[in-house]
Amino acid sequence: MGSDGRQEDNAPELMGLFSLRRIADATSSYGSAKYVIFGVPFDGTSSFRRGSRLAPDSVRLAYDNLESFDFHYGVNFPLVPICDLGNMQVGEDVSEVIDTVEAATAEIFREGKIPVMIGGEHSVTVGAVRNIGRDCTMIIIDAHSDFREEYMGNRYNHACVTRRSLEILGPGRIYSVGTRSVSLEEYNSKEWKEVRFFTADEVRSKGISSVVNEIEKASPGRIYFSIDMDGIDPSEAPGVGTPEPYGLRAMEVRELIRHFAKRIVGFDIVEMTPVYDNGNTSMLAAKLIQDFIGSRESSLA
Ligand code: MN
Ligand code: MN
């Protein structure tokens, strides 16, 4: 270390030869960034297949293979002010991790920037939701209702995210899309109707445009968008912690993102497990991030 304690003082001539992994299009500094990407490598409460702590770097690696120009949106990503802060330092305690996410996103929101968080397990979302304000709508993509009061003795388990978010945002603010795994206890809870759960079957029979229309009519304001990758069918997103058959199509999720992008003030993508992936899940996650930023920046309607 150098005399002022900074590691890079050691051999500045070597710094250009090494890099910390960043999203390829993240060419901006934090100060001038509009989109602030960061990873939260935490999977401490995961109940089945662990490994989501490895997802942020796996998504960055996949992102390297995407073109930096998207002709559909007409967006040249290196010109968009995107920064990547790297991965958050996390310990073992889920409550502390959520508090750290809360502190980080509070700062990002205060600066008027848009957090793009890569989990990690779904519990990390709660930290961001604490900052979005009660006038904000939340759209969740998930196979699971995540509506348990507590799970394995912990109210901040990843199986409780929607329940915790409801306590913060109140009734009528949360839309969860792709639901197909619900416990009897969750289904019977008196708060069940306070969240609008669109089952995967309902999306299949009525079409994703009916979901878009219902949300559009009821909630015209700002939106926080949280993607639990297991909401998407395991055929398209196999690398997840708790896979569930009969899911959404990736293009249906993209449709929601494209429609609401201009109103989205915060975005996360969670529950990927590279250990069980064939590469497609990380690739899809990278693409969904690009779809979000691309459609938000697009001058198309
Ligand atoms: Mn979830
Ligand atoms: Mn899930």
mmCIF file of C-alpha atoms and ligand atoms in Angstrom:
data_model
loop_
_atom_site.group_PDB
_atom_site.id
_atom_site.type_symbol
_atom_site.label_atom_id
_atom_site.label_comp_id
_atom_site.label_asym_id
_atom_site.label_seq_id
_atom_site.Cartn_x
_atom_site.Cartn_y
_atom_site.Cartn_z
ATOM 1 C CA MET A 1 0.000 0.000 0.000
ATOM 2 C CA GLY A 2 1.081 3.548 -0.627
ATOM 3 C CA SER A 3 1.685 6.098 2.064
ATOM 4 C CA ASP A 4 -1.932 7.258 2.064
ATOM 5 C CA GLY A 5 -3.209 3.714 2.222
ATOM 6 C CA ARG A 6 -4.475 3.403 -1.330
ATOM 7 C CA GLN A 7 -3.573 0.129 -2.969
ATOM 8 C CA GLU A 8 -3.170 1.547 -6.473
ATOM 9 C CA ASP A 9 -0.258 3.715 -5.321
ATOM 10 C CA ASN A 10 1.756 0.548 -5.316
ATOM 11 C CA ALA A 11 2.334 0.281 -9.049
ATOM 12 C CA PRO A 12 0.275 2.758 -11.066
ATOM 13 C CA GLU A 13 1.946 1.614 -14.292
ATOM 14 C CA LEU A 14 0.346 -1.802 -13.826
ATOM 15 C CA MET A 15 -3.230 -0.609 -13.288
ATOM 16 C CA GLY A 16 -4.006 -0.411 -17.000
ATOM 17 C CA LEU A 17 -3.231 -4.101 -17.366
ATOM 18 C CA PHE A 18 -5.897 -5.273 -14.914
ATOM 19 C CA SER A 19 -9.565 -4.653 -14.434
ATOM 20 C CA LEU A 20 -12.339 -5.367 -12.013
ATOM 21 C CA ARG A 21 -15.260 -6.840 -13.902
ATOM 22 C CA ARG A 22 -17.831 -4.240 -14.905
ATOM 23 C CA ILE A 23 -20.816 -4.320 -17.245
ATOM 24 C CA ALA A 24 -19.302 -3.665 -20.660
ATOM 25 C CA ASP A 25 -21.415 -0.565 -21.376
ATOM 26 C CA ALA A 26 -20.736 1.016 -17.978
ATOM 27 C CA THR A 27 -18.395 3.742 -19.141
ATOM 28 C CA SER A 28 -19.591 6.537 -16.872
ATOM 29 C CA SER A 29 -18.371 7.648 -13.463
ATOM 30 C CA TYR A 30 -20.836 7.531 -10.586
ATOM 31 C CA GLY A 31 -21.069 11.309 -10.506
ATOM 32 C CA SER A 32 -22.350 11.651 -14.061
ATOM 33 C CA ALA A 33 -24.255 8.354 -14.211
ATOM 34 C CA LYS A 34 -28.010 8.054 -14.672
ATOM 35 C CA TYR A 35 -28.063 4.250 -14.269
ATOM 36 C CA VAL A 36 -26.137 2.784 -11.339
ATOM 37 C CA ILE A 37 -25.517 -0.943 -11.628
ATOM 38 C CA PHE A 38 -24.303 -2.944 -8.639
ATOM 39 C CA GLY A 39 -24.185 -6.583 -7.553
ATOM 40 C CA VAL A 40 -25.309 -7.975 -4.207
ATOM 41 C CA PRO A 41 -23.614 -11.383 -3.930
ATOM 42 C CA PHE A 42 -25.738 -12.781 -1.104
ATOM 43 C CA ASP A 43 -27.617 -16.098 -0.934
ATOM 44 C CA GLY A 44 -27.671 -16.724 2.807
ATOM 45 C CA THR A 45 -31.394 -17.557 3.198
ATOM 46 C CA SER A 46 -31.762 -19.576 -0.013
ATOM 47 C CA SER A 47 -33.654 -22.750 0.789
ATOM 48 C CA PHE A 48 -32.980 -25.058 -2.155
ATOM 49 C CA ARG A 49 -30.238 -24.446 -4.732
ATOM 50 C CA ARG A 50 -27.674 -21.931 -3.593
ATOM 51 C CA GLY A 51 -25.237 -19.999 -5.766
ATOM 52 C CA SER A 52 -27.009 -16.708 -6.493
ATOM 53 C CA ARG A 53 -24.055 -14.961 -4.826
ATOM 54 C CA LEU A 54 -22.146 -15.870 -8.014
ATOM 55 C CA ALA A 55 -24.728 -14.332 -10.346
ATOM 56 C CA PRO A 56 -23.573 -10.688 -10.599
ATOM 57 C CA ASP A 57 -20.233 -11.552 -12.202
ATOM 58 C CA SER A 58 -21.848 -14.246 -14.323
ATOM 59 C CA VAL A 59 -24.281 -11.675 -15.723
ATOM 60 C CA ARG A 60 -21.409 -9.241 -16.385
ATOM 61 C CA LEU A 61 -19.542 -11.980 -18.265
ATOM 62 C CA ALA A 62 -22.625 -12.761 -20.371
ATOM 63 C CA TYR A 63 -23.170 -9.039 -21.025
ATOM 64 C CA ASP A 64 -19.757 -8.902 -22.711
ATOM 65 C CA ASN A 65 -21.297 -10.827 -25.603
ATOM 66 C CA LEU A 66 -24.050 -8.294 -26.308
ATOM 67 C CA GLU A 67 -23.750 -5.639 -28.980
ATOM 68 C CA SER A 68 -23.362 -2.155 -27.524
ATOM 69 C CA PHE A 69 -25.821 -0.800 -30.061
ATOM 70 C CA ASP A 70 -29.482 -1.799 -30.165
ATOM 71 C CA PHE A 71 -31.118 -0.994 -33.475
ATOM 72 C CA HIS A 72 -34.625 -1.690 -32.161
ATOM 73 C CA TYR A 73 -34.353 1.081 -29.579
ATOM 74 C CA GLY A 74 -31.909 3.130 -31.624
ATOM 75 C CA VAL A 75 -29.679 3.349 -28.575
ATOM 76 C CA ASN A 76 -25.885 3.339 -28.542
ATOM 77 C CA PHE A 77 -25.186 2.171 -24.999
ATOM 78 C CA PRO A 78 -21.664 3.577 -24.505
ATOM 79 C CA LEU A 79 -23.215 7.041 -24.881
ATOM 80 C CA VAL A 80 -25.728 6.334 -22.084
ATOM 81 C CA PRO A 81 -24.412 7.382 -18.664
ATOM 82 C CA ILE A 82 -24.172 3.965 -17.001
ATOM 83 C CA CYS A 83 -21.810 3.152 -14.147
ATOM 84 C CA ASP A 84 -21.134 -0.154 -12.415
ATOM 85 C CA LEU A 85 -20.112 0.109 -8.769
ATOM 86 C CA GLY A 86 -19.055 -3.544 -8.619
ATOM 87 C CA ASN A 87 -20.273 -5.879 -5.896
ATOM 88 C CA MET A 88 -21.480 -4.823 -2.472
ATOM 89 C CA GLN A 89 -19.531 -6.203 0.460
ATOM 90 C CA VAL A 90 -21.905 -8.487 2.300
ATOM 91 C CA GLY A 91 -21.731 -10.595 5.436
ATOM 92 C CA GLU A 92 -23.846 -13.496 6.657
ATOM 93 C CA ASP A 93 -26.757 -11.639 8.229
ATOM 94 C CA VAL A 94 -29.660 -10.976 5.869
ATOM 95 C CA SER A 95 -30.997 -8.024 7.893
ATOM 96 C CA GLU A 96 -27.613 -6.318 7.659
ATOM 97 C CA VAL A 97 -27.413 -6.952 3.919
ATOM 98 C CA ILE A 98 -30.883 -5.445 3.443
ATOM 99 C CA ASP A 99 -29.838 -2.431 5.564
ATOM 100 C CA THR A 100 -26.772 -1.955 3.363
ATOM 101 C CA VAL A 101 -28.899 -2.119 0.203
ATOM 102 C CA GLU A 102 -31.240 0.414 1.819
ATOM 103 C CA ALA A 103 -28.336 2.779 2.536
ATOM 104 C CA ALA A 104 -26.878 2.437 -0.961
ATOM 105 C CA THR A 105 -30.180 2.894 -2.781
ATOM 106 C CA ALA A 106 -31.138 5.839 -0.535
ATOM 107 C CA GLU A 107 -28.036 7.640 -1.777
ATOM 108 C CA ILE A 108 -28.660 6.660 -5.406
ATOM 109 C CA PHE A 109 -32.320 7.799 -5.296
ATOM 110 C CA ARG A 110 -31.348 11.040 -3.521
ATOM 111 C CA GLU A 111 -29.057 11.852 -6.449
ATOM 112 C CA GLY A 112 -31.946 11.221 -8.859
ATOM 113 C CA LYS A 113 -30.240 8.177 -10.342
ATOM 114 C CA ILE A 114 -31.743 4.781 -11.186
ATOM 115 C CA PRO A 115 -30.430 1.739 -9.303
ATOM 116 C CA VAL A 116 -30.032 -1.477 -11.322
ATOM 117 C CA MET A 117 -29.326 -4.180 -8.768
ATOM 118 C CA ILE A 118 -28.110 -7.676 -9.641
ATOM 119 C CA GLY A 119 -28.716 -10.268 -6.883
ATOM 120 C CA GLY A 120 -28.213 -12.337 -5.016
ATOM 121 C CA GLU A 121 -31.398 -13.719 -3.609
ATOM 122 C CA HIS A 122 -34.719 -11.922 -3.653
ATOM 123 C CA SER A 123 -34.557 -10.682 -0.058
ATOM 124 C CA VAL A 124 -32.170 -7.891 -1.145
ATOM 125 C CA THR A 125 -35.063 -6.181 -2.944
ATOM 126 C CA VAL A 126 -36.609 -5.133 0.388
ATOM 127 C CA GLY A 127 -33.716 -2.720 1.004
ATOM 128 C CA ALA A 128 -34.506 -0.817 -2.194
ATOM 129 C CA VAL A 129 -38.274 -0.866 -1.631
ATOM 130 C CA ARG A 130 -37.790 0.927 1.703
ATOM 131 C CA ASN A 131 -36.697 3.973 -0.296
ATOM 132 C CA ILE A 132 -39.149 4.144 -3.176
ATOM 133 C CA GLY A 133 -41.967 5.927 -1.355
ATOM 134 C CA ARG A 134 -45.616 5.076 -0.868
ATOM 135 C CA ASP A 135 -46.696 6.691 -4.141
ATOM 136 C CA CYS A 136 -44.674 4.123 -6.067
ATOM 137 C CA THR A 137 -46.058 0.993 -7.695
ATOM 138 C CA MET A 138 -44.122 -2.266 -7.598
ATOM 139 C CA ILE A 139 -44.140 -4.856 -10.377
ATOM 140 C CA ILE A 140 -42.676 -8.233 -9.450
ATOM 141 C CA ILE A 141 -41.961 -11.116 -11.814
ATOM 142 C CA ASP A 142 -41.995 -14.327 -9.770
ATOM 143 C CA ALA A 143 -43.199 -17.934 -9.787
ATOM 144 C CA HIS A 144 -43.674 -17.681 -6.043
ATOM 145 C CA SER A 145 -45.952 -15.396 -4.097
ATOM 146 C CA ASP A 146 -43.130 -14.778 -1.543
ATOM 147 C CA PHE A 147 -45.958 -13.956 0.853
ATOM 148 C CA ARG A 148 -44.936 -15.792 4.000
ATOM 149 C CA GLU A 149 -45.009 -13.908 7.286
ATOM 150 C CA GLU A 150 -41.745 -15.669 8.074
ATOM 151 C CA TYR A 151 -39.802 -18.647 6.787
ATOM 152 C CA MET A 152 -37.287 -20.791 8.634
ATOM 153 C CA GLY A 153 -37.575 -18.410 11.561
ATOM 154 C CA ASN A 154 -36.699 -15.305 9.559
ATOM 155 C CA ARG A 155 -39.032 -12.523 8.398
ATOM 156 C CA TYR A 156 -36.396 -11.439 5.860
ATOM 157 C CA ASN A 157 -36.098 -14.806 4.169
ATOM 158 C CA HIS A 158 -36.352 -14.606 0.365
ATOM 159 C CA ALA A 159 -39.768 -16.327 0.659
ATOM 160 C CA CYS A 160 -41.176 -13.214 2.429
ATOM 161 C CA VAL A 161 -40.277 -10.408 -0.034
ATOM 162 C CA THR A 162 -43.760 -9.575 -1.272
ATOM 163 C CA ARG A 163 -45.139 -9.618 2.293
ATOM 164 C CA ARG A 164 -42.424 -7.224 3.529
ATOM 165 C CA SER A 165 -42.960 -4.982 0.492
ATOM 166 C CA LEU A 166 -46.707 -4.876 1.169
ATOM 167 C CA GLU A 167 -46.004 -3.643 4.711
ATOM 168 C CA ILE A 168 -43.951 -0.799 3.229
ATOM 169 C CA LEU A 169 -46.134 0.175 0.256
ATOM 170 C CA GLY A 170 -49.636 -0.709 1.473
ATOM 171 C CA PRO A 171 -52.567 -2.380 -0.338
ATOM 172 C CA GLY A 172 -53.158 -1.981 -4.084
ATOM 173 C CA ARG A 173 -49.575 -1.024 -4.933
ATOM 174 C CA ILE A 174 -48.032 -4.374 -5.824
ATOM 175 C CA TYR A 175 -48.520 -6.433 -8.985
ATOM 176 C CA SER A 176 -46.874 -9.848 -9.000
ATOM 177 C CA VAL A 177 -46.816 -11.554 -12.399
ATOM 178 C CA GLY A 178 -46.220 -15.240 -13.139
ATOM 179 C CA THR A 179 -47.510 -16.691 -9.853
ATOM 180 C CA ARG A 180 -47.814 -20.487 -9.742
ATOM 181 C CA SER A 181 -46.406 -21.557 -6.360
ATOM 182 C CA VAL A 182 -48.337 -20.551 -3.242
ATOM 183 C CA SER A 183 -48.676 -22.179 0.168
ATOM 184 C CA LEU A 184 -52.087 -22.728 1.757
ATOM 185 C CA GLU A 185 -51.075 -20.408 4.600
ATOM 186 C CA GLU A 186 -50.196 -17.637 2.122
ATOM 187 C CA TYR A 187 -53.378 -18.135 0.116
ATOM 188 C CA ASN A 188 -55.538 -17.996 3.260
ATOM 189 C CA SER A 189 -53.879 -14.904 4.733
ATOM 190 C CA LYS A 190 -56.222 -11.960 5.107
ATOM 191 C CA GLU A 191 -53.772 -9.734 3.214
ATOM 192 C CA TRP A 192 -53.773 -11.981 0.112
ATOM 193 C CA LYS A 193 -56.119 -9.710 -1.863
ATOM 194 C CA GLU A 194 -54.008 -6.628 -1.084
ATOM 195 C CA VAL A 195 -51.537 -7.720 -3.779
ATOM 196 C CA ARG A 196 -52.686 -8.371 -7.354
ATOM 197 C CA PHE A 197 -51.245 -11.750 -8.265
ATOM 198 C CA PHE A 198 -51.427 -12.476 -11.999
ATOM 199 C CA THR A 199 -50.976 -16.239 -12.267
ATOM 200 C CA ALA A 200 -48.907 -17.638 -15.121
ATOM 201 C CA ASP A 201 -52.098 -19.368 -16.302
ATOM 202 C CA GLU A 202 -53.959 -16.056 -16.403
ATOM 203 C CA VAL A 203 -51.156 -14.487 -18.449
ATOM 204 C CA ARG A 204 -51.326 -17.472 -20.804
ATOM 205 C CA SER A 205 -55.093 -17.291 -21.285
ATOM 206 C CA LYS A 206 -55.628 -13.507 -21.394
ATOM 207 C CA GLY A 207 -52.305 -12.394 -22.846
ATOM 208 C CA ILE A 208 -49.640 -10.113 -21.391
ATOM 209 C CA SER A 209 -51.408 -7.069 -22.876
ATOM 210 C CA SER A 210 -54.254 -7.550 -20.404
ATOM 211 C CA VAL A 211 -51.711 -7.326 -17.568
ATOM 212 C CA VAL A 212 -50.254 -4.167 -19.109
ATOM 213 C CA ASN A 213 -53.726 -2.612 -19.463
ATOM 214 C CA GLU A 214 -54.809 -3.385 -15.914
ATOM 215 C CA ILE A 215 -51.645 -1.923 -14.367
ATOM 216 C CA GLU A 216 -51.739 1.045 -16.730
ATOM 217 C CA LYS A 217 -55.304 1.925 -15.740
ATOM 218 C CA ALA A 218 -54.860 1.546 -11.986
ATOM 219 C CA SER A 219 -51.324 2.884 -11.458
ATOM 220 C CA PRO A 220 -50.136 5.827 -13.548
ATOM 221 C CA GLY A 221 -47.130 6.793 -11.392
ATOM 222 C CA ARG A 222 -43.558 5.699 -10.743
ATOM 223 C CA ILE A 223 -42.682 2.005 -10.785
ATOM 224 C CA TYR A 224 -40.098 -0.210 -9.104
ATOM 225 C CA PHE A 225 -39.493 -3.359 -11.203
ATOM 226 C CA SER A 226 -38.184 -6.551 -9.579
ATOM 227 C CA ILE A 227 -37.438 -9.667 -11.637
ATOM 228 C CA ASP A 228 -37.100 -12.963 -9.802
ATOM 229 C CA MET A 229 -35.804 -15.022 -12.719
ATOM 230 C CA ASP A 230 -37.807 -18.088 -11.657
ATOM 231 C CA GLY A 231 -40.919 -16.242 -12.871
ATOM 232 C CA ILE A 232 -39.720 -17.111 -16.370
ATOM 233 C CA ASP A 233 -40.194 -20.714 -17.510
ATOM 234 C CA PRO A 234 -37.276 -23.025 -16.596
ATOM 235 C CA SER A 235 -36.867 -23.856 -20.299
ATOM 236 C CA GLU A 236 -35.709 -20.268 -20.847
ATOM 237 C CA ALA A 237 -34.209 -19.595 -17.403
ATOM 238 C CA PRO A 238 -32.929 -22.891 -15.957
ATOM 239 C CA GLY A 239 -30.256 -21.386 -13.698
ATOM 240 C CA VAL A 240 -32.415 -20.349 -10.755
ATOM 241 C CA GLY A 241 -32.560 -21.251 -7.073
ATOM 242 C CA THR A 242 -36.103 -22.630 -7.013
ATOM 243 C CA PRO A 243 -37.281 -23.554 -10.528
ATOM 244 C CA GLU A 244 -41.006 -23.945 -11.124
ATOM 245 C CA PRO A 245 -42.541 -25.357 -14.330
ATOM 246 C CA TYR A 246 -45.225 -23.678 -16.498
ATOM 247 C CA GLY A 247 -43.788 -20.176 -16.370
ATOM 248 C CA LEU A 248 -43.800 -16.892 -18.270
ATOM 249 C CA ARG A 249 -42.037 -16.434 -21.583
ATOM 250 C CA ALA A 250 -39.028 -14.125 -21.563
ATOM 251 C CA MET A 251 -40.678 -12.038 -24.288
ATOM 252 C CA GLU A 252 -43.703 -11.434 -22.043
ATOM 253 C CA VAL A 253 -41.392 -10.019 -19.364
ATOM 254 C CA ARG A 254 -39.694 -7.912 -22.036
ATOM 255 C CA GLU A 255 -43.109 -6.606 -23.078
ATOM 256 C CA LEU A 256 -43.808 -5.382 -19.531
ATOM 257 C CA ILE A 257 -40.371 -3.763 -19.344
ATOM 258 C CA ARG A 258 -40.773 -2.047 -22.705
ATOM 259 C CA HIS A 259 -44.220 -0.737 -21.878
ATOM 260 C CA PHE A 260 -43.406 0.664 -18.443
ATOM 261 C CA ALA A 261 -39.700 1.544 -18.844
ATOM 262 C CA LYS A 262 -40.145 5.323 -18.922
ATOM 263 C CA ARG A 263 -41.778 5.193 -15.495
ATOM 264 C CA ILE A 264 -39.381 2.729 -13.873
ATOM 265 C CA VAL A 265 -37.259 4.402 -11.181
ATOM 266 C CA GLY A 266 -35.519 1.278 -9.862
ATOM 267 C CA PHE A 267 -34.820 -2.179 -11.274
ATOM 268 C CA ASP A 268 -33.483 -5.446 -9.957
ATOM 269 C CA ILE A 269 -32.890 -8.950 -11.206
ATOM 270 C CA VAL A 270 -32.428 -11.725 -8.655
ATOM 271 C CA GLU A 271 -32.433 -15.448 -7.803
ATOM 272 C CA MET A 272 -30.114 -16.650 -10.589
ATOM 273 C CA THR A 273 -27.822 -19.551 -9.792
ATOM 274 C CA PRO A 274 -24.986 -19.908 -12.313
ATOM 275 C CA VAL A 275 -24.106 -23.296 -10.800
ATOM 276 C CA TYR A 276 -27.260 -24.751 -12.388
ATOM 277 C CA ASP A 277 -27.174 -22.670 -15.550
ATOM 278 C CA ASN A 278 -26.385 -23.689 -19.104
ATOM 279 C CA GLY A 279 -25.411 -20.078 -19.749
ATOM 280 C CA ASN A 280 -28.837 -18.989 -21.000
ATOM 281 C CA THR A 281 -30.093 -17.548 -17.712
ATOM 282 C CA SER A 282 -27.176 -15.147 -17.279
ATOM 283 C CA MET A 283 -27.451 -14.226 -20.956
ATOM 284 C CA LEU A 284 -31.161 -13.501 -20.577
ATOM 285 C CA ALA A 285 -30.564 -11.448 -17.425
ATOM 286 C CA ALA A 286 -27.933 -9.375 -19.242
ATOM 287 C CA LYS A 287 -30.343 -8.871 -22.128
ATOM 288 C CA LEU A 288 -33.204 -7.825 -19.826
ATOM 289 C CA ILE A 289 -30.941 -5.173 -18.267
ATOM 290 C CA GLN A 290 -30.118 -3.897 -21.749
ATOM 291 C CA ASP A 291 -33.823 -4.016 -22.669
ATOM 292 C CA PHE A 292 -34.673 -1.922 -19.623
ATOM 293 C CA ILE A 293 -32.050 0.742 -20.270
ATOM 294 C CA GLY A 294 -32.612 0.623 -24.030
ATOM 295 C CA SER A 295 -36.370 1.059 -23.851
ATOM 296 C CA ARG A 296 -36.065 3.757 -21.179
ATOM 297 C CA GLU A 297 -33.569 5.707 -23.308
ATOM 298 C CA SER A 298 -35.332 5.100 -26.599
ATOM 299 C CA SER A 299 -36.964 8.013 -28.334
ATOM 300 C CA LEU A 300 -39.613 5.592 -29.618
ATOM 301 C CA ALA A 301 -43.007 6.039 -27.979
HETATM 302 MN MN MN B 1 -38.922 -14.310 -5.236
HETATM 303 MN MN MN B 2 -39.343 -17.136 -6.948
#
